[in-house]
mmCIF file of C-alpha atoms in Angstrom:
data_model
loop_
_atom_site.group_PDB
_atom_site.id
_atom_site.type_symbol
_atom_site.label_atom_id
_atom_site.label_comp_id
_atom_site.label_asym_id
_atom_site.label_seq_id
_atom_site.Cartn_x
_atom_site.Cartn_y
_atom_site.Cartn_z
ATOM 1 C CA MET A 1 -13.695 24.931 -14.048
ATOM 2 C CA PRO A 2 -12.694 21.525 -15.540
ATOM 3 C CA GLU A 3 -11.141 18.944 -13.252
ATOM 4 C CA THR A 4 -7.476 18.089 -13.660
ATOM 5 C CA THR A 5 -6.699 15.201 -16.003
ATOM 6 C CA THR A 6 -4.897 12.230 -14.450
ATOM 7 C CA ARG A 7 -1.956 11.141 -16.616
ATOM 8 C CA VAL A 8 -1.385 7.367 -16.677
ATOM 9 C CA LEU A 9 1.452 5.051 -17.713
ATOM 10 C CA LEU A 10 0.459 1.448 -18.525
ATOM 11 C CA VAL A 11 3.038 -1.344 -18.099
ATOM 12 C CA ASP A 12 2.329 -4.871 -19.348
ATOM 13 C CA ASP A 13 4.219 -7.180 -21.692
ATOM 14 C CA HIS A 14 0.990 -8.270 -23.394
ATOM 15 C CA GLU A 15 -0.026 -5.723 -26.007
ATOM 16 C CA LEU A 16 -3.654 -6.821 -26.038
ATOM 17 C CA ILE A 17 -3.952 -6.294 -22.300
ATOM 18 C CA ARG A 18 -2.408 -2.843 -22.596
ATOM 19 C CA HIS A 19 -4.817 -1.947 -25.395
ATOM 20 C CA GLY A 20 -7.762 -3.218 -23.357
ATOM 21 C CA LEU A 21 -6.733 -1.166 -20.350
ATOM 22 C CA ALA A 22 -6.098 1.875 -22.535
ATOM 23 C CA ALA A 23 -9.629 1.560 -23.905
ATOM 24 C CA ALA A 24 -11.059 1.340 -20.368
ATOM 25 C CA PHE A 25 -9.149 4.433 -19.270
ATOM 26 C CA GLY A 26 -10.120 6.199 -22.491
ATOM 27 C CA ARG A 27 -13.782 5.983 -21.511
ATOM 28 C CA ASP A 28 -13.055 8.218 -18.514
ATOM 29 C CA PRO A 29 -12.673 11.837 -19.681
ATOM 30 C CA GLN A 30 -10.529 12.621 -16.641
ATOM 31 C CA MET A 31 -7.937 9.961 -17.527
ATOM 32 C CA GLU A 32 -5.222 10.240 -20.163
ATOM 33 C CA ILE A 33 -2.795 7.479 -21.208
ATOM 34 C CA VAL A 34 0.516 9.270 -21.783
ATOM 35 C CA ALA A 35 2.690 6.196 -22.432
ATOM 36 C CA GLN A 36 2.795 2.400 -22.520
ATOM 37 C CA ALA A 37 5.667 0.034 -21.720
ATOM 38 C CA GLY A 38 6.306 -3.701 -21.996
ATOM 39 C CA ASP A 39 8.996 -4.265 -19.375
ATOM 40 C CA VAL A 40 10.745 -2.734 -16.367
ATOM 41 C CA GLY A 41 13.367 -0.908 -18.404
ATOM 42 C CA GLU A 42 10.826 0.676 -20.722
ATOM 43 C CA ALA A 43 8.618 1.565 -17.767
ATOM 44 C CA LEU A 44 11.379 3.448 -15.963
ATOM 45 C CA GLU A 45 12.348 5.261 -19.166
ATOM 46 C CA ALA A 46 8.709 6.262 -19.698
ATOM 47 C CA TRP A 47 8.465 7.402 -16.086
ATOM 48 C CA GLU A 48 11.484 9.674 -16.520
ATOM 49 C CA ALA A 49 10.211 11.025 -19.843
ATOM 50 C CA HIS A 50 6.557 11.634 -18.959
ATOM 51 C CA ARG A 51 6.307 11.826 -15.157
ATOM 52 C CA PRO A 52 2.736 10.449 -15.085
ATOM 53 C CA ASP A 53 0.433 10.854 -12.111
ATOM 54 C CA VAL A 54 -0.266 7.112 -11.951
ATOM 55 C CA ILE A 55 1.572 3.981 -13.100
ATOM 56 C CA VAL A 56 -0.433 0.789 -13.594
ATOM 57 C CA THR A 57 1.947 -2.156 -13.881
ATOM 58 C CA ASP A 58 1.674 -5.897 -14.303
ATOM 59 C CA LEU A 59 3.435 -7.901 -11.586
ATOM 60 C CA GLN A 60 5.245 -10.294 -13.914
ATOM 61 C CA LEU A 61 7.437 -8.615 -16.547
ATOM 62 C CA PRO A 62 10.108 -10.058 -18.888
ATOM 63 C CA ASP A 63 13.061 -8.340 -17.194
ATOM 64 C CA GLY A 64 11.819 -8.265 -13.600
ATOM 65 C CA THR A 65 8.592 -7.522 -11.774
ATOM 66 C CA GLY A 66 6.195 -4.671 -11.317
ATOM 67 C CA LEU A 67 7.534 -4.369 -7.791
ATOM 68 C CA ASP A 68 10.892 -3.317 -9.295
ATOM 69 C CA VAL A 69 9.021 -0.487 -11.000
ATOM 70 C CA VAL A 70 7.185 0.405 -7.793
ATOM 71 C CA ARG A 71 10.331 0.474 -5.648
ATOM 72 C CA SER A 72 12.348 2.508 -8.158
ATOM 73 C CA VAL A 73 9.646 5.105 -8.700
ATOM 74 C CA ARG A 74 8.699 5.320 -5.026
ATOM 75 C CA LYS A 75 12.311 6.166 -4.167
ATOM 76 C CA GLU A 76 12.002 9.237 -6.381
ATOM 77 C CA SER A 77 8.434 10.271 -5.634
ATOM 78 C CA ARG A 78 6.005 9.928 -2.760
ATOM 79 C CA ASP A 79 3.246 11.520 -4.808
ATOM 80 C CA VAL A 80 2.852 9.216 -7.807
ATOM 81 C CA GLY A 81 0.087 6.589 -7.690
ATOM 82 C CA LEU A 82 1.343 3.017 -8.190
ATOM 83 C CA ILE A 83 -1.098 0.224 -9.017
ATOM 84 C CA VAL A 84 0.012 -3.414 -9.319
ATOM 85 C CA LEU A 85 -1.970 -5.843 -11.507
ATOM 86 C CA THR A 86 -1.549 -9.611 -11.366
ATOM 87 C CA MET A 87 -3.131 -12.920 -12.279
ATOM 88 C CA HIS A 88 -1.818 -14.352 -8.996
ATOM 89 C CA SER A 89 -3.373 -12.348 -6.181
ATOM 90 C CA GLY A 90 -2.326 -14.368 -3.139
ATOM 91 C CA ASP A 91 -1.617 -12.931 0.299
ATOM 92 C CA ASP A 92 2.142 -12.885 -0.269
ATOM 93 C CA GLN A 93 1.738 -10.823 -3.439
ATOM 94 C CA ILE A 94 -0.621 -8.382 -1.711
ATOM 95 C CA PHE A 95 1.744 -7.735 1.188
ATOM 96 C CA ALA A 96 4.796 -7.577 -1.103
ATOM 97 C CA ALA A 97 3.080 -4.847 -3.126
ATOM 98 C CA MET A 98 2.099 -2.951 0.008
ATOM 99 C CA GLU A 99 5.605 -3.180 1.461
ATOM 100 C CA ALA A 100 7.165 -2.057 -1.845
ATOM 101 C CA GLY A 101 5.199 1.187 -1.661
ATOM 102 C CA ALA A 102 2.311 0.493 -4.026
ATOM 103 C CA SER A 103 -0.890 2.512 -3.763
ATOM 104 C CA GLY A 104 -3.132 -0.374 -4.769
ATOM 105 C CA PHE A 105 -3.310 -3.999 -5.863
ATOM 106 C CA VAL A 106 -5.870 -5.343 -8.349
ATOM 107 C CA GLY A 107 -6.330 -8.815 -9.785
ATOM 108 C CA LYS A 108 -6.444 -9.093 -13.567
ATOM 109 C CA ASP A 109 -9.756 -10.908 -13.240
ATOM 110 C CA ALA A 110 -11.326 -7.746 -11.799
ATOM 111 C CA PRO A 111 -13.578 -5.600 -14.011
ATOM 112 C CA SER A 112 -11.671 -2.930 -15.920
ATOM 113 C CA GLY A 113 -13.679 -0.295 -14.071
ATOM 114 C CA GLU A 114 -12.087 -1.486 -10.823
ATOM 115 C CA VAL A 115 -8.626 -0.837 -12.276
ATOM 116 C CA VAL A 116 -9.658 2.663 -13.350
ATOM 117 C CA GLY A 117 -11.184 3.275 -9.924
ATOM 118 C CA ALA A 118 -7.991 2.131 -8.191
ATOM 119 C CA ALA A 119 -5.968 4.477 -10.393
ATOM 120 C CA ARG A 120 -8.291 7.351 -9.552
ATOM 121 C CA HIS A 121 -7.878 6.639 -5.845
ATOM 122 C CA ALA A 122 -4.103 6.314 -6.219
ATOM 123 C CA ALA A 123 -3.894 9.701 -7.922
ATOM 124 C CA SER A 124 -5.560 11.398 -4.946
ATOM 125 C CA SER A 125 -4.107 9.210 -2.157
ATOM 126 C CA PRO A 126 -0.826 7.739 -3.471
ATOM 127 C CA ARG A 127 0.504 6.804 -0.056
ATOM 128 C CA SER A 128 -2.514 4.779 1.008
ATOM 129 C CA PHE A 129 -3.026 1.174 -0.071
ATOM 130 C CA VAL A 130 -6.251 -0.225 -1.518
ATOM 131 C CA CYS A 131 -6.968 -3.859 -2.294
ATOM 132 C CA ALA A 132 -10.309 -5.642 -2.344
ATOM 133 C CA GLY A 133 -8.898 -8.623 -0.427
ATOM 134 C CA LEU A 134 -6.676 -6.743 2.027
ATOM 135 C CA ALA A 135 -8.873 -7.157 5.110
ATOM 136 C CA GLN A 136 -9.191 -10.909 4.605
ATOM 137 C CA ALA A 137 -5.463 -11.239 3.908
ATOM 138 C CA MET A 138 -4.678 -9.351 7.111
ATOM 139 C CA LEU A 139 -6.976 -11.578 9.123
ATOM 140 C CA ARG A 140 -5.301 -14.677 7.679
ATOM 141 C CA ARG A 141 -1.871 -13.248 8.465
ATOM 142 C CA VAL A 142 -2.730 -12.284 12.013
ATOM 143 C CA SER A 143 -4.431 -15.578 12.882
ATOM 144 C CA GLY A 144 -1.077 -17.266 13.554
ATOM 145 C CA GLU A 145 1.558 -17.166 16.251
ATOM 146 C CA SER A 146 3.294 -14.238 14.546
ATOM 147 C CA THR A 147 0.716 -11.827 15.966
ATOM 148 C CA ARG A 148 1.378 -12.606 19.611
ATOM 149 C CA MET A 149 2.338 -9.401 21.383
ATOM 150 C CA THR A 150 4.912 -9.178 24.122
ATOM 151 C CA PRO A 151 3.673 -7.442 27.286
ATOM 152 C CA ARG A 152 5.616 -4.321 26.322
ATOM 153 C CA GLU A 153 4.246 -4.339 22.760
ATOM 154 C CA HIS A 154 0.742 -4.624 24.144
ATOM 155 C CA GLU A 155 1.335 -1.604 26.371
ATOM 156 C CA VAL A 156 2.490 0.347 23.320
ATOM 157 C CA LEU A 157 -0.542 -0.855 21.338
ATOM 158 C CA VAL A 158 -2.902 0.396 24.063
ATOM 159 C CA LEU A 159 -1.245 3.806 23.995
ATOM 160 C CA LEU A 160 -1.467 3.902 20.213
ATOM 161 C CA ALA A 161 -5.186 3.223 20.546
ATOM 162 C CA ASP A 162 -5.403 6.147 22.954
ATOM 163 C CA GLY A 163 -3.891 8.423 20.318
ATOM 164 C CA ALA A 164 -0.486 8.815 21.954
ATOM 165 C CA GLY A 165 2.450 9.834 19.777
ATOM 166 C CA THR A 166 5.938 8.354 19.885
ATOM 167 C CA SER A 167 7.296 10.870 22.404
ATOM 168 C CA THR A 168 4.313 10.378 24.719
ATOM 169 C CA ILE A 169 4.647 6.593 24.544
ATOM 170 C CA ALA A 170 8.359 6.850 25.324
ATOM 171 C CA ARG A 171 7.709 9.113 28.311
ATOM 172 C CA ARG A 172 4.891 7.035 29.790
ATOM 173 C CA LEU A 173 6.763 3.744 29.435
ATOM 174 C CA HIS A 174 10.138 5.197 30.474
ATOM 175 C CA MET A 175 11.983 4.319 27.276
ATOM 176 C CA SER A 176 13.826 6.209 24.554
ATOM 177 C CA GLU A 177 11.947 7.452 21.505
ATOM 178 C CA SER A 178 14.006 5.145 19.279
ATOM 179 C CA THR A 179 12.913 2.162 21.390
ATOM 180 C CA ALA A 180 9.297 3.298 21.166
ATOM 181 C CA LYS A 181 9.606 3.602 17.388
ATOM 182 C CA SER A 182 11.074 0.083 17.267
ATOM 183 C CA HIS A 183 8.125 -1.326 19.235
ATOM 184 C CA ILE A 184 5.630 0.487 16.984
ATOM 185 C CA ALA A 185 7.344 -0.837 13.842
ATOM 186 C CA LYS A 186 7.230 -4.390 15.261
ATOM 187 C CA ILE A 187 3.520 -4.041 16.067
ATOM 188 C CA TYR A 188 2.801 -2.843 12.510
ATOM 189 C CA GLN A 189 4.775 -5.772 11.122
ATOM 190 C CA LYS A 190 2.926 -8.323 13.242
ATOM 191 C CA LEU A 191 -0.445 -6.866 12.255
ATOM 192 C CA GLY A 192 0.425 -6.536 8.568
ATOM 193 C CA ALA A 193 -0.209 -2.804 8.783
ATOM 194 C CA THR A 194 1.507 0.242 7.338
ATOM 195 C CA ASN A 195 0.015 2.865 9.638
ATOM 196 C CA ARG A 196 -1.717 3.379 12.992
ATOM 197 C CA ALA A 197 -5.254 3.202 11.589
ATOM 198 C CA GLN A 198 -4.684 -0.157 9.884
ATOM 199 C CA ALA A 199 -2.979 -1.549 12.972
ATOM 200 C CA LEU A 200 -5.814 -0.524 15.294
ATOM 201 C CA VAL A 201 -8.555 -1.810 12.971
ATOM 202 C CA THR A 202 -6.818 -5.181 12.722
ATOM 203 C CA ALA A 203 -6.116 -5.318 16.461
ATOM 204 C CA MET A 204 -9.805 -4.686 17.179
ATOM 205 C CA ARG A 205 -10.892 -7.341 14.694
ATOM 206 C CA ILE A 206 -8.749 -10.048 16.245
ATOM 207 C CA GLY A 207 -9.555 -9.062 19.807
ATOM 208 C CA LEU A 208 -6.260 -7.531 20.926
ATOM 209 C CA LEU A 209 -8.047 -4.347 21.964
ATOM 210 C CA SER A 210 -11.579 -5.619 22.522
ATOM 211 C CA SER A 211 -11.378 -5.554 26.328
ATOM 212 C CA VAL A 212 -8.889 -2.722 26.717
ATOM 213 C CA GLN A 213 -9.951 0.594 28.180
ATOM 214 C CA PRO A 214 -8.280 3.705 26.739
ATOM 215 C CA ALA A 215 -5.217 4.700 28.712
ATOM 216 C CA ALA A 216 -5.690 7.712 30.918
ATOM 217 C CA ARG A 217 -4.304 10.927 29.498
ATOM 218 C CA PRO A 218 -1.868 12.919 31.590
#
């Protein structure tokens, strides 16, 4: 039985770049370019008309940014893959894309196969975030004062590492679930993470959990 074709929308104001990307995607029999757009307005119109599985968008566009496309589409769908391309792949751009709801971030200097690979990943895991430089960017972000945990945040972090859910954390630390959620959100923010797994990996890398024993289960 043939595998499902992934339908892709390309967004870039440079026609040559769009054509180059279209050619790269065309070499993959499981990818199909259903539309192309040159700015935010055209991209959102194409999204409404074609409902592609993946949108690959440049960061800088004539009437806005690719993040405008990402935010608008993500509000409507949690299942579409959203890849951001840019010539300027600094830490701020990486985290802005992640926070906007993108599925991946690729520099324009990357091989075209990397873009196609990111799109393939985004189609299957649209709510994850892939970026070749993400780990290094996280380490740079968490090397400053902004990653210092309060005693209470550290207690919550330890319980997260032990696999405790929000209600369990609230019960063990004698706080409301909304307060526990607030602490978890602050921990994610400080660690530049969007989920528990990313937060724990980063915390281990920078030593926040290196000498911590798992909390005892009830």
